[in-house]
Amino acid sequence: MIIVIDGPAGSGKSSTAKTIANRLGIQFLDSGALYRAITYLWLKGGKPDKAEFFENLPKVQLQTEYRDQTFFVQADGEDLTDQIRTQHVADHVSEIASYKEARSFVNRYMRNLVTEGAYIADGRDLGTAVFPDADLKFYMDASLEERANRRFLEMRETDQSVSLEDVMKNLRSRDQKDQSRENDPLKKANDAVVIDTTGKSFDEQVSEMIQVIKGKTTLN
Ligand code: DC
């Protein structure tokens, strides 16, 4: 069983998916973390030639696990969970995620993983390209202003120098890259249930989605 949530950066997909996974006792799969892991490996290798890097990538043993509200990622036994969240990785991940070789590696990993058990996964192209036959598809959205404001408040807890203007600029550029890339751009699937979280509390959006899940799947 696979439930997918697609949507733009900052729409609250992963925190919502984690909470739903905990409430329903299912697994959480973070596809962005897999693109981040590949990006980390490329940077760690000293930004090697892309053709050579992608040729060797299938030899890497990726392992993932969701527990304690955290999506853990390992590559060849090295724990990358924290390293994939750095600004350095964030600055390069859009480029790496735009390569079809990166997309086929991540997609193969995810399709193999979900063959057993129940999962809720979040990303950009899960309902359109990766799991077109998903049991249920959501598309989460919120206005740019609201997404920027949420991210700004979150980031300000650890970095007082961050400005709302910069956060909005960064999100606008990520939206543009995610929606305009040639390979599997961010797009709402025709059969996705749209959840617009503008003006909604976190608890409201989670409850609304759990109700939809209970109505449309065998989960309860
Ligand atoms: O959700 P995130 O910010 O962790 O995603 C990191 C990057 O990976 C972001 O640039 C979008 C990209 N991504 C993607 O292209 N396809 C997905 N299914 C998930 C993420």
PDB file of C-alpha atoms and ligand atoms in Angstrom:
ATOM      1  CA  MET A   1       0.000   0.000   0.000  1.00  0.00           C
ATOM      2  CA  ILE A   2       1.394   3.386  -0.953  1.00  0.00           C
ATOM      3  CA  ILE A   3      -0.045   6.839  -0.246  1.00  0.00           C
ATOM      4  CA  VAL A   4       1.810   9.741  -1.858  1.00  0.00           C
ATOM      5  CA  ILE A   5       1.984  13.453  -1.110  1.00  0.00           C
ATOM      6  CA  ASP A   6       3.413  15.800  -3.732  1.00  0.00           C
ATOM      7  CA  GLY A   7       3.693  19.555  -3.566  1.00  0.00           C
ATOM      8  CA  PRO A   8       6.057  22.517  -3.569  1.00  0.00           C
ATOM      9  CA  ALA A   9       8.852  23.110  -1.046  1.00  0.00           C
ATOM     10  CA  GLY A  10       7.583  24.382   2.282  1.00  0.00           C
ATOM     11  CA  SER A  11       3.999  23.154   1.844  1.00  0.00           C
ATOM     12  CA  GLY A  12       4.375  20.984   4.975  1.00  0.00           C
ATOM     13  CA  LYS A  13       4.475  17.610   3.203  1.00  0.00           C
ATOM     14  CA  SER A  14       7.065  15.830   5.306  1.00  0.00           C
ATOM     15  CA  SER A  15       5.931  16.960   8.768  1.00  0.00           C
ATOM     16  CA  THR A  16       2.354  16.074   7.795  1.00  0.00           C
ATOM     17  CA  ALA A  17       3.386  12.695   6.328  1.00  0.00           C
ATOM     18  CA  LYS A  18       5.389  11.826   9.469  1.00  0.00           C
ATOM     19  CA  THR A  19       2.475  12.640  11.761  1.00  0.00           C
ATOM     20  CA  ILE A  20       0.058  10.634   9.605  1.00  0.00           C
ATOM     21  CA  ALA A  21       2.521   7.701   9.551  1.00  0.00           C
ATOM     22  CA  ASN A  22       2.728   7.754  13.361  1.00  0.00           C
ATOM     23  CA  ARG A  23      -1.036   8.031  13.843  1.00  0.00           C
ATOM     24  CA  LEU A  24      -1.821   5.202  11.408  1.00  0.00           C
ATOM     25  CA  GLY A  25       1.157   3.013  12.324  1.00  0.00           C
ATOM     26  CA  ILE A  26       2.608   2.958   8.791  1.00  0.00           C
ATOM     27  CA  GLN A  27       6.065   3.723   7.337  1.00  0.00           C
ATOM     28  CA  PHE A  28       7.252   7.125   6.100  1.00  0.00           C
ATOM     29  CA  LEU A  29       9.410   7.500   2.983  1.00  0.00           C
ATOM     30  CA  ASP A  30      11.153  10.816   2.241  1.00  0.00           C
ATOM     31  CA  SER A  31      12.087  10.922  -1.452  1.00  0.00           C
ATOM     32  CA  GLY A  32      13.813  14.311  -1.145  1.00  0.00           C
ATOM     33  CA  ALA A  33      16.203  12.743   1.386  1.00  0.00           C
ATOM     34  CA  LEU A  34      17.295  10.244  -1.281  1.00  0.00           C
ATOM     35  CA  TYR A  35      18.094  13.057  -3.753  1.00  0.00           C
ATOM     36  CA  ARG A  36      19.935  14.807  -0.933  1.00  0.00           C
ATOM     37  CA  ALA A  37      21.940  11.625  -0.194  1.00  0.00           C
ATOM     38  CA  ILE A  38      23.062  11.323  -3.825  1.00  0.00           C
ATOM     39  CA  THR A  39      24.002  15.011  -3.806  1.00  0.00           C
ATOM     40  CA  TYR A  40      26.018  14.517  -0.618  1.00  0.00           C
ATOM     41  CA  LEU A  41      27.904  11.608  -2.217  1.00  0.00           C
ATOM     42  CA  TRP A  42      28.647  13.658  -5.339  1.00  0.00           C
ATOM     43  CA  LEU A  43      29.969  16.561  -3.225  1.00  0.00           C
ATOM     44  CA  LYS A  44      31.953  14.188  -0.994  1.00  0.00           C
ATOM     45  CA  GLY A  45      33.562  12.716  -4.099  1.00  0.00           C
ATOM     46  CA  GLY A  46      34.796  16.208  -5.058  1.00  0.00           C
ATOM     47  CA  LYS A  47      32.102  16.886  -7.713  1.00  0.00           C
ATOM     48  CA  PRO A  48      33.295  14.189 -10.140  1.00  0.00           C
ATOM     49  CA  ASP A  49      32.282  14.014 -13.774  1.00  0.00           C
ATOM     50  CA  LYS A  50      28.529  13.326 -13.830  1.00  0.00           C
ATOM     51  CA  ALA A  51      28.620  10.466 -16.346  1.00  0.00           C
ATOM     52  CA  GLU A  52      31.216   8.609 -14.287  1.00  0.00           C
ATOM     53  CA  PHE A  53      29.418   9.349 -11.002  1.00  0.00           C
ATOM     54  CA  PHE A  54      26.058   8.041 -12.231  1.00  0.00           C
ATOM     55  CA  GLU A  55      27.688   4.977 -13.742  1.00  0.00           C
ATOM     56  CA  ASN A  56      29.083   4.024 -10.313  1.00  0.00           C
ATOM     57  CA  LEU A  57      26.015   5.042  -8.296  1.00  0.00           C
ATOM     58  CA  PRO A  58      24.166   1.692  -8.574  1.00  0.00           C
ATOM     59  CA  LYS A  59      27.053   0.082  -6.657  1.00  0.00           C
ATOM     60  CA  VAL A  60      26.227   2.209  -3.585  1.00  0.00           C
ATOM     61  CA  GLN A  61      24.229   0.354  -0.911  1.00  0.00           C
ATOM     62  CA  LEU A  62      21.525   2.745   0.275  1.00  0.00           C
ATOM     63  CA  GLN A  63      19.584   1.967   3.442  1.00  0.00           C
ATOM     64  CA  THR A  64      16.735   3.955   4.948  1.00  0.00           C
ATOM     65  CA  GLU A  65      14.658   3.672   8.083  1.00  0.00           C
ATOM     66  CA  TYR A  66      11.945   5.810   9.680  1.00  0.00           C
ATOM     67  CA  ARG A  67      11.882   5.919  13.458  1.00  0.00           C
ATOM     68  CA  ASP A  68      11.538   8.520  16.246  1.00  0.00           C
ATOM     69  CA  GLN A  69      10.224  11.174  13.815  1.00  0.00           C
ATOM     70  CA  THR A  70      13.436  10.900  11.792  1.00  0.00           C
ATOM     71  CA  PHE A  71      14.113   9.479   8.337  1.00  0.00           C
ATOM     72  CA  PHE A  72      17.568   7.860   8.619  1.00  0.00           C
ATOM     73  CA  VAL A  73      19.718   7.402   5.514  1.00  0.00           C
ATOM     74  CA  GLN A  74      22.892   5.323   5.203  1.00  0.00           C
ATOM     75  CA  ALA A  75      25.154   4.829   2.183  1.00  0.00           C
ATOM     76  CA  ASP A  76      27.614   1.939   2.305  1.00  0.00           C
ATOM     77  CA  GLY A  77      27.216   1.893   6.097  1.00  0.00           C
ATOM     78  CA  GLU A  78      27.883   5.637   6.582  1.00  0.00           C
ATOM     79  CA  ASP A  79      25.085   7.479   8.383  1.00  0.00           C
ATOM     80  CA  LEU A  80      24.143  10.535   6.281  1.00  0.00           C
ATOM     81  CA  THR A  81      21.033  11.593   8.225  1.00  0.00           C
ATOM     82  CA  ASP A  82      22.473  14.929   9.411  1.00  0.00           C
ATOM     83  CA  GLN A  83      24.863  15.612   6.535  1.00  0.00           C
ATOM     84  CA  ILE A  84      22.076  15.653   3.939  1.00  0.00           C
ATOM     85  CA  ARG A  85      20.414  18.622   5.703  1.00  0.00           C
ATOM     86  CA  THR A  86      23.317  21.076   5.318  1.00  0.00           C
ATOM     87  CA  GLN A  87      23.047  24.257   3.237  1.00  0.00           C
ATOM     88  CA  HIS A  88      25.858  22.969   1.023  1.00  0.00           C
ATOM     89  CA  VAL A  89      23.744  19.948   0.021  1.00  0.00           C
ATOM     90  CA  ALA A  90      20.611  22.136  -0.297  1.00  0.00           C
ATOM     91  CA  ASP A  91      22.465  24.438  -2.690  1.00  0.00           C
ATOM     92  CA  HIS A  92      23.246  21.589  -5.125  1.00  0.00           C
ATOM     93  CA  VAL A  93      20.329  19.172  -4.796  1.00  0.00           C
ATOM     94  CA  SER A  94      18.073  20.787  -7.440  1.00  0.00           C
ATOM     95  CA  GLU A  95      20.781  20.324 -10.039  1.00  0.00           C
ATOM     96  CA  ILE A  96      21.486  16.680  -9.142  1.00  0.00           C
ATOM     97  CA  ALA A  97      17.745  15.912  -8.967  1.00  0.00           C
ATOM     98  CA  SER A  98      17.339  17.223 -12.516  1.00  0.00           C
ATOM     99  CA  TYR A  99      19.396  14.342 -14.002  1.00  0.00           C
ATOM    100  CA  LYS A 100      17.418  11.398 -15.335  1.00  0.00           C
ATOM    101  CA  GLU A 101      20.074   8.988 -13.994  1.00  0.00           C
ATOM    102  CA  ALA A 102      19.509  10.326 -10.466  1.00  0.00           C
ATOM    103  CA  ARG A 103      15.752   9.991 -10.905  1.00  0.00           C
ATOM    104  CA  SER A 104      15.883   6.417 -12.134  1.00  0.00           C
ATOM    105  CA  PHE A 105      18.195   5.416  -9.252  1.00  0.00           C
ATOM    106  CA  VAL A 106      15.889   6.964  -6.626  1.00  0.00           C
ATOM    107  CA  ASN A 107      12.734   5.626  -8.287  1.00  0.00           C
ATOM    108  CA  ARG A 108      14.095   2.081  -8.447  1.00  0.00           C
ATOM    109  CA  TYR A 109      15.053   2.240  -4.759  1.00  0.00           C
ATOM    110  CA  MET A 110      11.585   3.469  -3.741  1.00  0.00           C
ATOM    111  CA  ARG A 111       9.639   0.996  -5.881  1.00  0.00           C
ATOM    112  CA  ASN A 112      11.637  -1.917  -4.406  1.00  0.00           C
ATOM    113  CA  LEU A 113      11.157  -0.645  -0.873  1.00  0.00           C
ATOM    114  CA  VAL A 114       7.363  -0.334  -0.899  1.00  0.00           C
ATOM    115  CA  THR A 115       6.631  -3.810  -2.211  1.00  0.00           C
ATOM    116  CA  GLU A 116       5.894  -4.919   1.378  1.00  0.00           C
ATOM    117  CA  GLY A 117       3.974  -3.037   4.078  1.00  0.00           C
ATOM    118  CA  ALA A 118       2.153   0.291   4.082  1.00  0.00           C
ATOM    119  CA  TYR A 119       3.899   3.582   3.295  1.00  0.00           C
ATOM    120  CA  ILE A 120       3.197   7.270   3.064  1.00  0.00           C
ATOM    121  CA  ALA A 121       5.796   9.012   0.903  1.00  0.00           C
ATOM    122  CA  ASP A 122       6.397  12.666   0.044  1.00  0.00           C
ATOM    123  CA  GLY A 123       8.033  14.278  -2.970  1.00  0.00           C
ATOM    124  CA  ARG A 124       7.393  16.171  -6.192  1.00  0.00           C
ATOM    125  CA  ASP A 125       6.640  13.537  -8.833  1.00  0.00           C
ATOM    126  CA  LEU A 126       5.414  10.540  -6.841  1.00  0.00           C
ATOM    127  CA  GLY A 127       1.812  10.590  -8.065  1.00  0.00           C
ATOM    128  CA  THR A 128       2.741  11.410 -11.661  1.00  0.00           C
ATOM    129  CA  ALA A 129       5.966   9.517 -12.424  1.00  0.00           C
ATOM    130  CA  VAL A 130       6.997   7.146  -9.633  1.00  0.00           C
ATOM    131  CA  PHE A 131       3.747   5.621  -8.379  1.00  0.00           C
ATOM    132  CA  PRO A 132       1.068   6.425 -10.997  1.00  0.00           C
ATOM    133  CA  ASP A 133      -1.009   3.583  -9.500  1.00  0.00           C
ATOM    134  CA  ALA A 134      -0.680   4.729  -5.871  1.00  0.00           C
ATOM    135  CA  ASP A 135      -3.561   3.743  -3.593  1.00  0.00           C
ATOM    136  CA  LEU A 136      -4.131   7.422  -2.790  1.00  0.00           C
ATOM    137  CA  LYS A 137      -2.554  10.674  -3.994  1.00  0.00           C
ATOM    138  CA  PHE A 138      -2.490  14.040  -2.266  1.00  0.00           C
ATOM    139  CA  TYR A 139      -1.246  17.344  -3.621  1.00  0.00           C
ATOM    140  CA  MET A 140      -0.445  19.771  -0.791  1.00  0.00           C
ATOM    141  CA  ASP A 141      -0.166  23.449  -1.551  1.00  0.00           C
ATOM    142  CA  ALA A 142      -0.082  26.816   0.205  1.00  0.00           C
ATOM    143  CA  SER A 143       0.566  30.359  -0.992  1.00  0.00           C
ATOM    144  CA  LEU A 144       4.199  31.395  -1.465  1.00  0.00           C
ATOM    145  CA  GLU A 145       3.786  33.990   1.304  1.00  0.00           C
ATOM    146  CA  GLU A 146       2.493  31.439   3.786  1.00  0.00           C
ATOM    147  CA  ARG A 147       5.142  28.840   2.931  1.00  0.00           C
ATOM    148  CA  ALA A 148       7.893  31.458   3.244  1.00  0.00           C
ATOM    149  CA  ASN A 149       6.545  32.732   6.529  1.00  0.00           C
ATOM    150  CA  ARG A 150       6.375  29.223   8.047  1.00  0.00           C
ATOM    151  CA  ARG A 151       9.903  28.391   6.901  1.00  0.00           C
ATOM    152  CA  PHE A 152      11.170  31.783   8.146  1.00  0.00           C
ATOM    153  CA  LEU A 153       9.758  31.237  11.659  1.00  0.00           C
ATOM    154  CA  GLU A 154      11.243  27.730  11.728  1.00  0.00           C
ATOM    155  CA  MET A 155      14.690  28.869  10.550  1.00  0.00           C
ATOM    156  CA  ARG A 156      14.794  31.890  12.850  1.00  0.00           C
ATOM    157  CA  GLU A 157      14.845  29.555  15.842  1.00  0.00           C
ATOM    158  CA  THR A 158      18.395  28.549  14.955  1.00  0.00           C
ATOM    159  CA  ASP A 159      19.560  31.454  12.770  1.00  0.00           C
ATOM    160  CA  GLN A 160      18.646  35.016  13.802  1.00  0.00           C
ATOM    161  CA  SER A 161      20.267  36.517  10.701  1.00  0.00           C
ATOM    162  CA  VAL A 162      17.778  34.963   8.267  1.00  0.00           C
ATOM    163  CA  SER A 163      15.338  37.386   6.566  1.00  0.00           C
ATOM    164  CA  LEU A 164      11.807  36.710   5.316  1.00  0.00           C
ATOM    165  CA  GLU A 165      12.759  38.248   1.984  1.00  0.00           C
ATOM    166  CA  ASP A 166      15.648  35.798   1.472  1.00  0.00           C
ATOM    167  CA  VAL A 167      13.500  32.812   2.423  1.00  0.00           C
ATOM    168  CA  MET A 168      10.823  33.911  -0.063  1.00  0.00           C
ATOM    169  CA  LYS A 169      13.409  34.407  -2.809  1.00  0.00           C
ATOM    170  CA  ASN A 170      14.851  30.940  -2.177  1.00  0.00           C
ATOM    171  CA  LEU A 171      11.408  29.276  -2.239  1.00  0.00           C
ATOM    172  CA  ARG A 172      10.410  31.114  -5.428  1.00  0.00           C
ATOM    173  CA  SER A 173      13.567  29.892  -7.140  1.00  0.00           C
ATOM    174  CA  ARG A 174      13.043  26.292  -5.918  1.00  0.00           C
ATOM    175  CA  ASP A 175       9.421  26.374  -7.184  1.00  0.00           C
ATOM    176  CA  GLN A 176      10.653  27.554 -10.548  1.00  0.00           C
ATOM    177  CA  LYS A 177      13.336  24.834 -10.764  1.00  0.00           C
ATOM    178  CA  ASP A 178      11.016  22.049  -9.558  1.00  0.00           C
ATOM    179  CA  GLN A 179       8.246  23.007 -11.994  1.00  0.00           C
ATOM    180  CA  SER A 180      10.302  23.702 -15.081  1.00  0.00           C
ATOM    181  CA  ARG A 181      12.844  20.880 -15.139  1.00  0.00           C
ATOM    182  CA  GLU A 182      12.677  18.550 -18.090  1.00  0.00           C
ATOM    183  CA  ASN A 183      12.681  15.267 -16.149  1.00  0.00           C
ATOM    184  CA  ASP A 184       9.590  14.599 -14.012  1.00  0.00           C
ATOM    185  CA  PRO A 185       8.754  18.175 -12.963  1.00  0.00           C
ATOM    186  CA  LEU A 186       6.516  18.979  -9.994  1.00  0.00           C
ATOM    187  CA  LYS A 187       2.938  18.607 -11.247  1.00  0.00           C
ATOM    188  CA  LYS A 188      -0.394  17.748  -9.690  1.00  0.00           C
ATOM    189  CA  ALA A 189      -1.628  14.293 -10.749  1.00  0.00           C
ATOM    190  CA  ASN A 190      -5.128  14.427 -12.278  1.00  0.00           C
ATOM    191  CA  ASP A 191      -6.460  12.060  -9.626  1.00  0.00           C
ATOM    192  CA  ALA A 192      -4.777  13.742  -6.623  1.00  0.00           C
ATOM    193  CA  VAL A 193      -6.794  15.104  -3.695  1.00  0.00           C
ATOM    194  CA  VAL A 194      -5.757  18.756  -3.306  1.00  0.00           C
ATOM    195  CA  ILE A 195      -5.086  19.991   0.222  1.00  0.00           C
ATOM    196  CA  ASP A 196      -4.557  23.764   0.345  1.00  0.00           C
ATOM    197  CA  THR A 197      -3.083  24.476   3.757  1.00  0.00           C
ATOM    198  CA  THR A 198      -3.169  28.287   3.487  1.00  0.00           C
ATOM    199  CA  GLY A 199      -4.803  29.500   6.698  1.00  0.00           C
ATOM    200  CA  LYS A 200      -5.146  25.987   8.151  1.00  0.00           C
ATOM    201  CA  SER A 201      -3.537  24.787  11.364  1.00  0.00           C
ATOM    202  CA  PHE A 202      -1.265  21.749  11.280  1.00  0.00           C
ATOM    203  CA  ASP A 203      -3.807  19.696  13.258  1.00  0.00           C
ATOM    204  CA  GLU A 204      -6.597  20.687  10.864  1.00  0.00           C
ATOM    205  CA  GLN A 205      -4.691  19.571   7.775  1.00  0.00           C
ATOM    206  CA  VAL A 206      -3.620  16.283   9.399  1.00  0.00           C
ATOM    207  CA  SER A 207      -7.208  15.488  10.480  1.00  0.00           C
ATOM    208  CA  GLU A 208      -8.569  16.339   7.030  1.00  0.00           C
ATOM    209  CA  MET A 209      -6.070  14.022   5.344  1.00  0.00           C
ATOM    210  CA  ILE A 210      -6.594  11.166   7.810  1.00  0.00           C
ATOM    211  CA  GLN A 211     -10.331  11.370   7.125  1.00  0.00           C
ATOM    212  CA  VAL A 212      -9.689  11.095   3.385  1.00  0.00           C
ATOM    213  CA  ILE A 213      -7.322   8.129   3.946  1.00  0.00           C
ATOM    214  CA  LYS A 214      -9.871   6.312   6.092  1.00  0.00           C
ATOM    215  CA  GLY A 215     -12.565   6.932   3.499  1.00  0.00           C
ATOM    216  CA  LYS A 216     -10.533   5.820   0.493  1.00  0.00           C
ATOM    217  CA  THR A 217      -8.232   3.033   1.757  1.00  0.00           C
ATOM    218  CA  THR A 218      -8.407   0.028   4.050  1.00  0.00           C
ATOM    219  CA  LEU A 219      -6.380   1.849   6.751  1.00  0.00           C
ATOM    220  CA  ASN A 220      -8.150   2.905   9.937  1.00  0.00           C
TER     221      ASN A 220
HETATM  222  O1   DC B   1      11.798  17.797  -0.264  1.00  0.00           O
HETATM  223  P1   DC B   1      13.264  18.215  -0.223  1.00  0.00           P
HETATM  224  O2   DC B   1      13.466  19.713  -0.093  1.00  0.00           O
HETATM  225  O3   DC B   1      14.066  17.461   0.784  1.00  0.00           O
HETATM  226  O4   DC B   1      13.818  17.825  -1.658  1.00  0.00           O
HETATM  227  C1   DC B   1      15.162  18.010  -1.989  1.00  0.00           C
HETATM  228  C2   DC B   1      15.296  18.218  -3.488  1.00  0.00           C
HETATM  229  O5   DC B   1      14.944  17.036  -4.204  1.00  0.00           O
HETATM  230  C3   DC B   1      14.492  19.359  -4.096  1.00  0.00           C
HETATM  231  O6   DC B   1      15.380  20.092  -4.924  1.00  0.00           O
HETATM  232  C4   DC B   1      13.457  18.713  -4.961  1.00  0.00           C
HETATM  233  C5   DC B   1      14.028  17.345  -5.242  1.00  0.00           C
HETATM  234  N1   DC B   1      13.021  16.303  -5.277  1.00  0.00           N
HETATM  235  C6   DC B   1      12.617  15.839  -6.501  1.00  0.00           C
HETATM  236  O7   DC B   1      13.086  16.348  -7.525  1.00  0.00           O
HETATM  237  N2   DC B   1      11.709  14.836  -6.589  1.00  0.00           N
HETATM  238  C7   DC B   1      11.194  14.297  -5.474  1.00  0.00           C
HETATM  239  N3   DC B   1      10.309  13.291  -5.577  1.00  0.00           N
HETATM  240  C8   DC B   1      11.585  14.759  -4.205  1.00  0.00           C
HETATM  241  C9   DC B   1      12.500  15.785  -4.136  1.00  0.00           C
END
